[in-house]
PDB file of C-alpha atoms and ligand atoms in Angstrom:
ATOM      1  CA  MET W   1      17.522   0.348 -10.719  1.00  0.00           C
ATOM      2  CA  SER W   2      17.911   2.467  -7.612  1.00  0.00           C
ATOM      3  CA  ILE W   3      15.958   5.693  -7.462  1.00  0.00           C
ATOM      4  CA  ARG W   4      17.094   8.784  -5.602  1.00  0.00           C
ATOM      5  CA  ASP W   5      14.660  10.911  -3.648  1.00  0.00           C
ATOM      6  CA  PRO W   6      13.950  13.846  -6.015  1.00  0.00           C
ATOM      7  CA  ALA W   7      14.043  16.199  -3.025  1.00  0.00           C
ATOM      8  CA  GLU W   8      17.787  15.575  -2.783  1.00  0.00           C
ATOM      9  CA  LEU W   9      18.371  16.566  -6.394  1.00  0.00           C
ATOM     10  CA  SER W  10      19.114  20.047  -7.711  1.00  0.00           C
ATOM     11  CA  ARG W  11      17.076  21.688 -10.402  1.00  0.00           C
ATOM     12  CA  SER W  12      19.623  20.798 -13.077  1.00  0.00           C
ATOM     13  CA  GLU W  13      19.643  17.174 -11.933  1.00  0.00           C
ATOM     14  CA  LEU W  14      15.840  17.116 -12.168  1.00  0.00           C
ATOM     15  CA  VAL W  15      16.024  18.558 -15.676  1.00  0.00           C
ATOM     16  CA  ARG W  16      18.436  15.757 -16.508  1.00  0.00           C
ATOM     17  CA  TRP W  17      16.000  13.183 -15.055  1.00  0.00           C
ATOM     18  CA  VAL W  18      13.163  14.512 -17.180  1.00  0.00           C
ATOM     19  CA  LYS W  19      15.228  14.739 -20.377  1.00  0.00           C
ATOM     20  CA  GLU W  20      16.571  11.244 -19.862  1.00  0.00           C
ATOM     21  CA  VAL W  21      13.078   9.748 -19.496  1.00  0.00           C
ATOM     22  CA  LEU W  22      11.843  11.649 -22.549  1.00  0.00           C
ATOM     23  CA  ARG W  23      14.798  10.429 -24.588  1.00  0.00           C
ATOM     24  CA  ARG W  24      14.624   6.799 -23.452  1.00  0.00           C
ATOM     25  CA  TYR W  25      10.919   6.517 -24.129  1.00  0.00           C
ATOM     26  CA  GLY W  26      10.935   8.602 -27.299  1.00  0.00           C
ATOM     27  CA  VAL W  27       8.575  11.296 -26.018  1.00  0.00           C
ATOM     28  CA  ARG W  28       8.422  14.758 -27.536  1.00  0.00           C
ATOM     29  CA  PRO W  29       6.501  16.802 -24.949  1.00  0.00           C
ATOM     30  CA  SER W  30       2.991  17.522 -26.152  1.00  0.00           C
ATOM     31  CA  ARG W  31       1.520  20.903 -25.358  1.00  0.00           C
ATOM     32  CA  LYS W  32      -1.955  19.551 -25.850  1.00  0.00           C
ATOM     33  CA  LEU W  33      -1.435  17.039 -23.049  1.00  0.00           C
ATOM     34  CA  GLY W  34       0.076  19.764 -20.868  1.00  0.00           C
ATOM     35  CA  GLN W  35       3.400  17.977 -20.757  1.00  0.00           C
ATOM     36  CA  HIS W  36       5.460  20.447 -18.774  1.00  0.00           C
ATOM     37  CA  PHE W  37       7.352  18.559 -16.115  1.00  0.00           C
ATOM     38  CA  LEU W  38       8.181  19.812 -12.680  1.00  0.00           C
ATOM     39  CA  VAL W  39      11.911  20.353 -12.147  1.00  0.00           C
ATOM     40  CA  GLU W  40      12.075  22.571  -9.070  1.00  0.00           C
ATOM     41  CA  PRO W  41      12.900  20.983  -5.697  1.00  0.00           C
ATOM     42  CA  SER W  42      11.362  23.818  -3.659  1.00  0.00           C
ATOM     43  CA  LEU W  43       7.999  23.223  -5.339  1.00  0.00           C
ATOM     44  CA  LEU W  44       8.153  19.576  -4.282  1.00  0.00           C
ATOM     45  CA  ARG W  45       8.770  20.736  -0.710  1.00  0.00           C
ATOM     46  CA  ASP W  46       5.830  23.136  -0.910  1.00  0.00           C
ATOM     47  CA  ILE W  47       3.540  20.350  -2.081  1.00  0.00           C
ATOM     48  CA  GLU W  48       4.707  18.237   0.843  1.00  0.00           C
ATOM     49  CA  ARG W  49       4.168  21.036   3.345  1.00  0.00           C
ATOM     50  CA  PHE W  50       0.799  22.277   2.077  1.00  0.00           C
ATOM     51  CA  GLY W  51      -0.527  18.751   1.575  1.00  0.00           C
ATOM     52  CA  ASP W  52       0.775  17.883   5.051  1.00  0.00           C
ATOM     53  CA  LEU W  53       2.064  14.602   3.600  1.00  0.00           C
ATOM     54  CA  ARG W  54       2.406  11.778   6.099  1.00  0.00           C
ATOM     55  CA  ARG W  55       3.591   8.208   6.205  1.00  0.00           C
ATOM     56  CA  ASP W  56       0.096   6.738   6.283  1.00  0.00           C
ATOM     57  CA  ASP W  57      -1.314   8.744   3.365  1.00  0.00           C
ATOM     58  CA  ILE W  58      -2.610   7.162   0.195  1.00  0.00           C
ATOM     59  CA  VAL W  59      -2.227   9.651  -2.614  1.00  0.00           C
ATOM     60  CA  PHE W  60      -3.813   9.832  -6.043  1.00  0.00           C
ATOM     61  CA  GLU W  61      -1.534  11.616  -8.495  1.00  0.00           C
ATOM     62  CA  ILE W  62      -3.073  12.852 -11.719  1.00  0.00           C
ATOM     63  CA  GLY W  63      -0.694  12.853 -14.691  1.00  0.00           C
ATOM     64  CA  GLY W  64       2.397  11.015 -13.490  1.00  0.00           C
ATOM     65  CA  GLY W  65       4.507  12.159 -16.455  1.00  0.00           C
ATOM     66  CA  THR W  66       8.219  11.539 -16.061  1.00  0.00           C
ATOM     67  CA  GLY W  67       7.737  10.492 -12.469  1.00  0.00           C
ATOM     68  CA  VAL W  68       9.573  13.179 -10.505  1.00  0.00           C
ATOM     69  CA  LEU W  69       6.563  13.993  -8.340  1.00  0.00           C
ATOM     70  CA  THR W  70       5.528  10.336  -8.261  1.00  0.00           C
ATOM     71  CA  ALA W  71       8.885   9.326  -6.811  1.00  0.00           C
ATOM     72  CA  PHE W  72       8.897  12.264  -4.415  1.00  0.00           C
ATOM     73  CA  LEU W  73       5.515  11.168  -3.094  1.00  0.00           C
ATOM     74  CA  ALA W  74       6.525   7.512  -2.940  1.00  0.00           C
ATOM     75  CA  PHE W  75       9.418   8.377  -0.618  1.00  0.00           C
ATOM     76  CA  ARG W  76       7.030  10.068   1.808  1.00  0.00           C
ATOM     77  CA  VAL W  77       3.675   8.331   1.859  1.00  0.00           C
ATOM     78  CA  LYS W  78       2.403   4.789   2.156  1.00  0.00           C
ATOM     79  CA  HIS W  79       1.031   4.337  -1.323  1.00  0.00           C
ATOM     80  CA  VAL W  80       0.766   6.326  -4.554  1.00  0.00           C
ATOM     81  CA  ILE W  81      -1.733   5.653  -7.315  1.00  0.00           C
ATOM     82  CA  THR W  82      -0.811   7.555 -10.437  1.00  0.00           C
ATOM     83  CA  ILE W  83      -2.783   7.849 -13.650  1.00  0.00           C
ATOM     84  CA  GLU W  84      -1.198   8.762 -16.971  1.00  0.00           C
ATOM     85  CA  ILE W  85      -2.699   8.985 -20.437  1.00  0.00           C
ATOM     86  CA  ASP W  86       0.495   8.814 -22.521  1.00  0.00           C
ATOM     87  CA  ARG W  87       1.386   5.173 -23.100  1.00  0.00           C
ATOM     88  CA  ARG W  88       5.122   5.782 -23.348  1.00  0.00           C
ATOM     89  CA  LEU W  89       5.162   7.626 -20.039  1.00  0.00           C
ATOM     90  CA  VAL W  90       3.065   4.855 -18.528  1.00  0.00           C
ATOM     91  CA  GLU W  91       5.904   2.511 -19.446  1.00  0.00           C
ATOM     92  CA  ALA W  92       8.406   4.811 -17.777  1.00  0.00           C
ATOM     93  CA  LEU W  93       6.220   5.027 -14.674  1.00  0.00           C
ATOM     94  CA  ARG W  94       5.866   1.243 -14.523  1.00  0.00           C
ATOM     95  CA  GLU W  95       9.626   0.896 -14.521  1.00  0.00           C
ATOM     96  CA  LEU W  96       9.835   3.459 -11.735  1.00  0.00           C
ATOM     97  CA  SER W  97       7.090   1.618  -9.888  1.00  0.00           C
ATOM     98  CA  SER W  98       8.909  -1.696  -9.914  1.00  0.00           C
ATOM     99  CA  ALA W  99      11.929   0.009  -8.349  1.00  0.00           C
ATOM    100  CA  LEU W 100       9.919   1.869  -5.711  1.00  0.00           C
ATOM    101  CA  GLY W 101       7.443  -0.790  -4.640  1.00  0.00           C
ATOM    102  CA  ASN W 102       4.612   1.424  -3.388  1.00  0.00           C
ATOM    103  CA  VAL W 103       3.386   2.944  -6.651  1.00  0.00           C
ATOM    104  CA  GLU W 104       0.466   1.726  -8.719  1.00  0.00           C
ATOM    105  CA  VAL W 105       0.232   2.967 -12.302  1.00  0.00           C
ATOM    106  CA  ILE W 106      -3.042   3.289 -14.186  1.00  0.00           C
ATOM    107  CA  GLU W 107      -3.027   3.901 -17.916  1.00  0.00           C
ATOM    108  CA  GLY W 108      -5.932   6.060 -18.998  1.00  0.00           C
ATOM    109  CA  ASP W 109      -7.793   9.342 -19.069  1.00  0.00           C
ATOM    110  CA  VAL W 110      -8.530  10.608 -15.570  1.00  0.00           C
ATOM    111  CA  LEU W 111     -11.854  12.026 -16.739  1.00  0.00           C
ATOM    112  CA  GLU W 112     -13.077   8.521 -17.408  1.00  0.00           C
ATOM    113  CA  TYR W 113     -11.997   7.100 -14.078  1.00  0.00           C
ATOM    114  CA  GLU W 114     -13.516   6.824 -10.676  1.00  0.00           C
ATOM    115  CA  LEU W 115     -11.519   8.167  -7.768  1.00  0.00           C
ATOM    116  CA  PRO W 116      -9.678   5.247  -6.169  1.00  0.00           C
ATOM    117  CA  ARG W 117      -9.765   4.858  -2.399  1.00  0.00           C
ATOM    118  CA  VAL W 118      -7.279   7.530  -1.290  1.00  0.00           C
ATOM    119  CA  ASN W 119      -7.168  10.310   1.272  1.00  0.00           C
ATOM    120  CA  LYS W 120      -5.209  12.913  -0.683  1.00  0.00           C
ATOM    121  CA  ILE W 121      -4.959  14.100  -4.250  1.00  0.00           C
ATOM    122  CA  VAL W 122      -1.947  15.739  -5.831  1.00  0.00           C
ATOM    123  CA  ALA W 123      -2.150  16.952  -9.391  1.00  0.00           C
ATOM    124  CA  ASP W 124      -0.314  19.064 -11.857  1.00  0.00           C
ATOM    125  CA  ILE W 125      -3.366  19.662 -13.982  1.00  0.00           C
ATOM    126  CA  PRO W 126      -3.030  19.817 -17.777  1.00  0.00           C
ATOM    127  CA  TYR W 127      -4.700  22.984 -19.000  1.00  0.00           C
ATOM    128  CA  SER W 128      -6.869  21.196 -21.540  1.00  0.00           C
ATOM    129  CA  ILE W 129      -8.753  19.295 -18.824  1.00  0.00           C
ATOM    130  CA  THR W 130      -8.730  21.880 -16.022  1.00  0.00           C
ATOM    131  CA  SER W 131     -12.404  22.693 -16.085  1.00  0.00           C
ATOM    132  CA  PRO W 132     -13.890  19.179 -16.248  1.00  0.00           C
ATOM    133  CA  LEU W 133     -11.327  17.874 -13.789  1.00  0.00           C
ATOM    134  CA  LEU W 134     -12.041  20.616 -11.267  1.00  0.00           C
ATOM    135  CA  GLU W 135     -15.730  19.856 -11.560  1.00  0.00           C
ATOM    136  CA  LYS W 136     -15.020  16.221 -10.835  1.00  0.00           C
ATOM    137  CA  LEU W 137     -12.896  17.123  -7.836  1.00  0.00           C
ATOM    138  CA  LEU W 138     -15.381  19.630  -6.494  1.00  0.00           C
ATOM    139  CA  LEU W 139     -18.705  17.949  -7.182  1.00  0.00           C
ATOM    140  CA  GLU W 140     -18.453  14.287  -7.979  1.00  0.00           C
ATOM    141  CA  TRP W 141     -15.550  13.324  -5.732  1.00  0.00           C
ATOM    142  CA  ARG W 142     -16.407  15.723  -2.945  1.00  0.00           C
ATOM    143  CA  GLY W 143     -16.244  14.206   0.509  1.00  0.00           C
ATOM    144  CA  ARG W 144     -14.110  11.312  -0.715  1.00  0.00           C
ATOM    145  CA  TYR W 145     -10.751  12.876   0.019  1.00  0.00           C
ATOM    146  CA  GLU W 146      -9.353  15.162   2.715  1.00  0.00           C
ATOM    147  CA  VAL W 147      -7.286  17.554   0.676  1.00  0.00           C
ATOM    148  CA  ALA W 148      -6.177  18.197  -2.877  1.00  0.00           C
ATOM    149  CA  VAL W 149      -3.025  20.151  -3.713  1.00  0.00           C
ATOM    150  CA  LEU W 150      -3.096  21.299  -7.304  1.00  0.00           C
ATOM    151  CA  THR W 151      -0.812  23.062  -9.710  1.00  0.00           C
ATOM    152  CA  LEU W 152      -2.816  24.842 -12.348  1.00  0.00           C
ATOM    153  CA  GLN W 153      -2.633  27.864 -14.613  1.00  0.00           C
ATOM    154  CA  HIS W 154      -2.210  31.057 -12.645  1.00  0.00           C
ATOM    155  CA  GLU W 155      -5.196  32.586 -14.361  1.00  0.00           C
ATOM    156  CA  VAL W 156      -7.418  29.656 -13.337  1.00  0.00           C
ATOM    157  CA  GLY W 157      -6.151  30.006  -9.780  1.00  0.00           C
ATOM    158  CA  GLU W 158      -7.307  33.636  -9.800  1.00  0.00           C
ATOM    159  CA  ARG W 159     -10.731  32.527 -10.991  1.00  0.00           C
ATOM    160  CA  LEU W 160     -11.104  30.076  -8.138  1.00  0.00           C
ATOM    161  CA  ILE W 161     -10.661  32.774  -5.518  1.00  0.00           C
ATOM    162  CA  ALA W 162     -12.458  35.602  -7.338  1.00  0.00           C
ATOM    163  CA  VAL W 163     -15.166  37.670  -5.650  1.00  0.00           C
ATOM    164  CA  PRO W 164     -18.610  38.369  -7.175  1.00  0.00           C
ATOM    165  CA  GLY W 165     -18.721  41.220  -9.653  1.00  0.00           C
ATOM    166  CA  THR W 166     -15.181  40.823 -10.971  1.00  0.00           C
ATOM    167  CA  LYS W 167     -14.379  39.517 -14.425  1.00  0.00           C
ATOM    168  CA  GLU W 168     -12.622  36.444 -13.004  1.00  0.00           C
ATOM    169  CA  TYR W 169     -15.770  35.435 -11.125  1.00  0.00           C
ATOM    170  CA  GLY W 170     -17.635  32.598 -12.834  1.00  0.00           C
ATOM    171  CA  ARG W 171     -19.067  29.112 -12.605  1.00  0.00           C
ATOM    172  CA  LEU W 172     -15.800  27.601 -11.420  1.00  0.00           C
ATOM    173  CA  THR W 173     -15.653  30.116  -8.597  1.00  0.00           C
ATOM    174  CA  VAL W 174     -19.179  29.229  -7.579  1.00  0.00           C
ATOM    175  CA  PHE W 175     -18.613  25.468  -7.670  1.00  0.00           C
ATOM    176  CA  CYS W 176     -15.334  25.821  -5.884  1.00  0.00           C
ATOM    177  CA  ASN W 177     -16.470  28.013  -3.034  1.00  0.00           C
ATOM    178  CA  LEU W 178     -19.711  26.275  -2.271  1.00  0.00           C
ATOM    179  CA  PHE W 179     -18.197  22.859  -1.963  1.00  0.00           C
ATOM    180  CA  SER W 180     -14.746  23.540  -0.638  1.00  0.00           C
ATOM    181  CA  GLU W 181     -12.402  25.873   1.046  1.00  0.00           C
ATOM    182  CA  VAL W 182      -9.901  27.070  -1.521  1.00  0.00           C
ATOM    183  CA  THR W 183      -6.529  28.581  -0.704  1.00  0.00           C
ATOM    184  CA  TYR W 184      -4.226  30.198  -3.237  1.00  0.00           C
ATOM    185  CA  LEU W 185      -0.888  29.078  -1.822  1.00  0.00           C
ATOM    186  CA  ARG W 186       1.621  30.689  -4.147  1.00  0.00           C
ATOM    187  CA  ARG W 187       2.346  31.766  -7.662  1.00  0.00           C
ATOM    188  CA  ILE W 188       4.723  29.447  -9.517  1.00  0.00           C
ATOM    189  CA  PRO W 189       7.075  30.885 -12.114  1.00  0.00           C
ATOM    190  CA  ARG W 190       6.962  29.108 -15.473  1.00  0.00           C
ATOM    191  CA  SER W 191      10.689  28.370 -15.175  1.00  0.00           C
ATOM    192  CA  PHE W 192       9.871  25.659 -12.609  1.00  0.00           C
ATOM    193  CA  PHE W 193       8.837  23.378 -15.472  1.00  0.00           C
ATOM    194  CA  TYR W 194      10.580  21.754 -18.410  1.00  0.00           C
ATOM    195  CA  PRO W 195       9.819  22.541 -21.174  1.00  0.00           C
ATOM    196  CA  ILE W 196       8.901  26.038 -19.992  1.00  0.00           C
ATOM    197  CA  PRO W 197       5.184  26.762 -20.514  1.00  0.00           C
ATOM    198  CA  GLU W 198       3.840  30.073 -21.804  1.00  0.00           C
ATOM    199  CA  VAL W 199       2.234  31.149 -18.559  1.00  0.00           C
ATOM    200  CA  ASP W 200       2.868  31.004 -14.831  1.00  0.00           C
ATOM    201  CA  SER W 201       1.087  28.542 -12.583  1.00  0.00           C
ATOM    202  CA  ALA W 202      -0.475  28.650  -9.148  1.00  0.00           C
ATOM    203  CA  LEU W 203      -0.369  26.234  -6.254  1.00  0.00           C
ATOM    204  CA  ILE W 204      -3.872  25.734  -4.869  1.00  0.00           C
ATOM    205  CA  LYS W 205      -5.233  23.797  -1.946  1.00  0.00           C
ATOM    206  CA  ILE W 206      -8.772  22.464  -1.870  1.00  0.00           C
ATOM    207  CA  VAL W 207     -10.422  21.133   1.276  1.00  0.00           C
ATOM    208  CA  PRO W 208     -13.976  19.846   0.711  1.00  0.00           C
ATOM    209  CA  ARG W 209     -16.534  21.377   3.071  1.00  0.00           C
ATOM    210  CA  SER W 210     -18.617  19.119   5.235  1.00  0.00           C
ATOM    211  CA  ASP W 211     -21.488  21.570   5.733  1.00  0.00           C
ATOM    212  CA  VAL W 212     -22.833  21.839   2.189  1.00  0.00           C
ATOM    213  CA  PRO W 213     -26.623  22.229   1.996  1.00  0.00           C
ATOM    214  CA  GLU W 214     -28.633  19.525   0.259  1.00  0.00           C
ATOM    215  CA  PHE W 215     -29.875  20.227  -3.259  1.00  0.00           C
ATOM    216  CA  ASN W 216     -30.036  18.662  -6.684  1.00  0.00           C
ATOM    217  CA  TYR W 217     -26.543  18.807  -8.191  1.00  0.00           C
ATOM    218  CA  SER W 218     -27.363  18.330 -11.820  1.00  0.00           C
ATOM    219  CA  ASN W 219     -30.084  21.005 -11.777  1.00  0.00           C
ATOM    220  CA  PHE W 220     -27.715  23.294  -9.947  1.00  0.00           C
ATOM    221  CA  ARG W 221     -24.927  22.745 -12.418  1.00  0.00           C
ATOM    222  CA  ASP W 222     -27.253  23.253 -15.352  1.00  0.00           C
ATOM    223  CA  LEU W 223     -28.553  26.511 -13.920  1.00  0.00           C
ATOM    224  CA  VAL W 224     -25.165  27.965 -12.999  1.00  0.00           C
ATOM    225  CA  THR W 225     -23.710  27.058 -16.375  1.00  0.00           C
ATOM    226  CA  TYR W 226     -26.653  28.595 -18.224  1.00  0.00           C
ATOM    227  CA  LEU W 227     -26.651  31.811 -16.220  1.00  0.00           C
ATOM    228  CA  PHE W 228     -22.949  32.439 -16.706  1.00  0.00           C
ATOM    229  CA  THR W 229     -23.260  32.296 -20.468  1.00  0.00           C
ATOM    230  CA  GLN W 230     -24.906  35.710 -20.042  1.00  0.00           C
ATOM    231  CA  ARG W 231     -23.035  37.007 -17.045  1.00  0.00           C
ATOM    232  CA  ASN W 232     -23.628  40.721 -17.597  1.00  0.00           C
ATOM    233  CA  LYS W 233     -27.381  40.515 -18.025  1.00  0.00           C
ATOM    234  CA  LEU W 234     -30.098  40.816 -15.414  1.00  0.00           C
ATOM    235  CA  VAL W 235     -30.887  37.531 -13.720  1.00  0.00           C
ATOM    236  CA  LYS W 236     -34.577  38.141 -14.420  1.00  0.00           C
ATOM    237  CA  LYS W 237     -34.035  38.190 -18.142  1.00  0.00           C
ATOM    238  CA  VAL W 238     -31.763  35.169 -18.323  1.00  0.00           C
ATOM    239  CA  LEU W 239     -33.982  33.167 -15.995  1.00  0.00           C
ATOM    240  CA  THR W 240     -37.053  33.864 -18.094  1.00  0.00           C
ATOM    241  CA  GLU W 241     -35.298  32.226 -21.049  1.00  0.00           C
ATOM    242  CA  TYR W 242     -34.044  29.431 -18.857  1.00  0.00           C
ATOM    243  CA  ILE W 243     -37.473  28.626 -17.447  1.00  0.00           C
ATOM    244  CA  LYS W 244     -38.864  28.509 -20.930  1.00  0.00           C
ATOM    245  CA  SER W 245     -36.113  26.380 -22.408  1.00  0.00           C
ATOM    246  CA  ARG W 246     -36.296  23.874 -19.547  1.00  0.00           C
ATOM    247  CA  ASP W 247     -40.069  23.883 -19.562  1.00  0.00           C
ATOM    248  CA  LEU W 248     -40.350  24.693 -15.854  1.00  0.00           C
ATOM    249  CA  ARG W 249     -43.674  25.558 -14.307  1.00  0.00           C
ATOM    250  CA  ILE W 250     -42.756  28.720 -12.479  1.00  0.00           C
ATOM    251  CA  SER W 251     -42.631  32.388 -13.321  1.00  0.00           C
ATOM    252  CA  VAL W 252     -39.758  34.752 -12.549  1.00  0.00           C
ATOM    253  CA  ASP W 253     -42.181  36.917 -10.550  1.00  0.00           C
ATOM    254  CA  GLU W 254     -42.451  34.199  -7.962  1.00  0.00           C
ATOM    255  CA  LEU W 255     -38.713  34.327  -7.246  1.00  0.00           C
ATOM    256  CA  PRO W 256     -37.082  36.580  -4.606  1.00  0.00           C
ATOM    257  CA  SER W 257     -36.896  40.008  -6.203  1.00  0.00           C
ATOM    258  CA  GLU W 258     -33.559  40.914  -4.581  1.00  0.00           C
ATOM    259  CA  LEU W 259     -32.032  38.018  -6.519  1.00  0.00           C
ATOM    260  CA  VAL W 260     -33.645  38.404  -9.906  1.00  0.00           C
ATOM    261  CA  ASN W 261     -32.868  42.102 -10.066  1.00  0.00           C
ATOM    262  CA  LYS W 262     -29.145  41.526  -9.836  1.00  0.00           C
ATOM    263  CA  ARG W 263     -26.768  40.936 -12.719  1.00  0.00           C
ATOM    264  CA  VAL W 264     -25.632  37.327 -13.052  1.00  0.00           C
ATOM    265  CA  ARG W 265     -22.012  38.225 -12.245  1.00  0.00           C
ATOM    266  CA  ASP W 266     -23.100  39.740  -8.907  1.00  0.00           C
ATOM    267  CA  LEU W 267     -24.908  36.668  -7.563  1.00  0.00           C
ATOM    268  CA  ARG W 268     -23.073  35.143  -4.613  1.00  0.00           C
ATOM    269  CA  PRO W 269     -22.461  31.388  -4.531  1.00  0.00           C
ATOM    270  CA  LEU W 270     -25.299  30.808  -2.049  1.00  0.00           C
ATOM    271  CA  ASP W 271     -27.719  32.818  -4.202  1.00  0.00           C
ATOM    272  CA  PHE W 272     -27.489  30.126  -6.868  1.00  0.00           C
ATOM    273  CA  ILE W 273     -28.580  27.503  -4.370  1.00  0.00           C
ATOM    274  CA  GLU W 274     -31.480  29.688  -3.340  1.00  0.00           C
ATOM    275  CA  LEU W 275     -32.528  29.970  -6.978  1.00  0.00           C
ATOM    276  CA  VAL W 276     -32.210  26.298  -7.744  1.00  0.00           C
ATOM    277  CA  LYS W 277     -34.425  25.478  -4.774  1.00  0.00           C
ATOM    278  CA  HIS W 278     -37.187  27.665  -6.183  1.00  0.00           C
ATOM    279  CA  LEU W 279     -36.768  26.177  -9.622  1.00  0.00           C
ATOM    280  CA  LYS W 280     -37.391  22.659  -8.435  1.00  0.00           C
ATOM    281  CA  ARG W 281     -38.607  20.592 -11.344  1.00  0.00           C
ATOM    282  CA  THR W 282     -42.012  19.068 -11.296  1.00  0.00           C
TER     283      THR W 282
HETATM  284  N1  SAH U 301       3.172  15.451 -12.454  1.00  0.00           N
HETATM  285  C1  SAH U 301       4.197  15.405 -13.483  1.00  0.00           C
HETATM  286  C2  SAH U 301       3.666  15.629 -14.888  1.00  0.00           C
HETATM  287  C3  SAH U 301       3.010  16.946 -15.214  1.00  0.00           C
HETATM  288  S1  SAH U 301       2.634  17.139 -16.907  1.00  0.00           S
HETATM  289  C4  SAH U 301       5.281  16.385 -13.145  1.00  0.00           C
HETATM  290  O1  SAH U 301       5.038  17.290 -12.383  1.00  0.00           O
HETATM  291  O2  SAH U 301       6.365  16.266 -13.657  1.00  0.00           O
HETATM  292  C5  SAH U 301       0.970  16.571 -16.982  1.00  0.00           C
HETATM  293  C6  SAH U 301       0.862  15.076 -17.237  1.00  0.00           C
HETATM  294  O3  SAH U 301      -0.534  14.746 -17.346  1.00  0.00           O
HETATM  295  C7  SAH U 301       1.477  14.645 -18.560  1.00  0.00           C
HETATM  296  O4  SAH U 301       2.341  13.578 -18.330  1.00  0.00           O
HETATM  297  C8  SAH U 301       0.296  14.225 -19.437  1.00  0.00           C
HETATM  298  O5  SAH U 301       0.607  13.194 -20.337  1.00  0.00           O
HETATM  299  C9  SAH U 301      -0.729  13.814 -18.399  1.00  0.00           C
HETATM  300  N2  SAH U 301      -2.118  13.913 -18.842  1.00  0.00           N
HETATM  301  C10 SAH U 301      -2.663  14.817 -19.678  1.00  0.00           C
HETATM  302  N3  SAH U 301      -3.983  14.628 -19.828  1.00  0.00           N
HETATM  303  C11 SAH U 301      -4.313  13.567 -19.035  1.00  0.00           C
HETATM  304  C12 SAH U 301      -5.543  12.875 -18.757  1.00  0.00           C
HETATM  305  N4  SAH U 301      -6.672  13.248 -19.325  1.00  0.00           N
HETATM  306  N5  SAH U 301      -5.507  11.821 -17.911  1.00  0.00           N
HETATM  307  C13 SAH U 301      -4.330  11.433 -17.330  1.00  0.00           C
HETATM  308  N6  SAH U 301      -3.153  12.064 -17.546  1.00  0.00           N
HETATM  309  C14 SAH U 301      -3.132  13.103 -18.393  1.00  0.00           C
END
């Protein structure tokens, strides 16, 4: 089987590629698994440009699907490791892999895997796992890759770059901005995928920061998550409940008053670190 570089194919040829794989392997695209496959050559080019793809890169692709992006990557970088949860698509990817030679296919759920040794990550993130996967990328895998180029729901993209006080601002924004530099590269019309999803997407670039202050991650995560369940309340009030429920030996009065008198939604990312330092467990 000889494979053509997807970048040389038109959108209708990519649609044909996707449909052919779905037919051969008996796959009816599942919305739950976020099975909307990329069929737009210009988006492939954008991923290449923004990810600054090079010959010596080793790329981890999350959700290989029908293999269009996998093949596109394989033509440009040294090695691609792709993970896919759908067994039938894994079969399709394995066939592709034996024709391409530099693709390794893992069958499984990305949330249960460790990041392999790679320098870049490219993912078209299924909506159902966006939040846990972003947390993995931002917290757990931080510092173990140079750049991640992600396609995710437009609305999630807006949340990642939101400023304090707005309704899009939340725990993901805080995690994202503390640990990495996030760039919203472009909005992606839903027509770039087959089958067409219900909402537009966004192309996002994440570069982990190297200058992140030291603190206890799991306490931090617990605190941020708790606070944002009551985002419109005064920090003082929510923290009083938090201190009690976590059995911490500190009183809210001992915390910086300029922080505890704000509303949760107005705390800046660094304010959360400040708080977690004071709430050190005994
Ligand atoms: N990158 C491909 C596929 C995008 S669709 C393309 O652009 O064409 C998203 C893919 O992620 C689907 O193939 C789906 O089966 C897979 N997927 C969904 N949840 C997953 C998970 N938890 N772990 C690994 N792959 C997953």
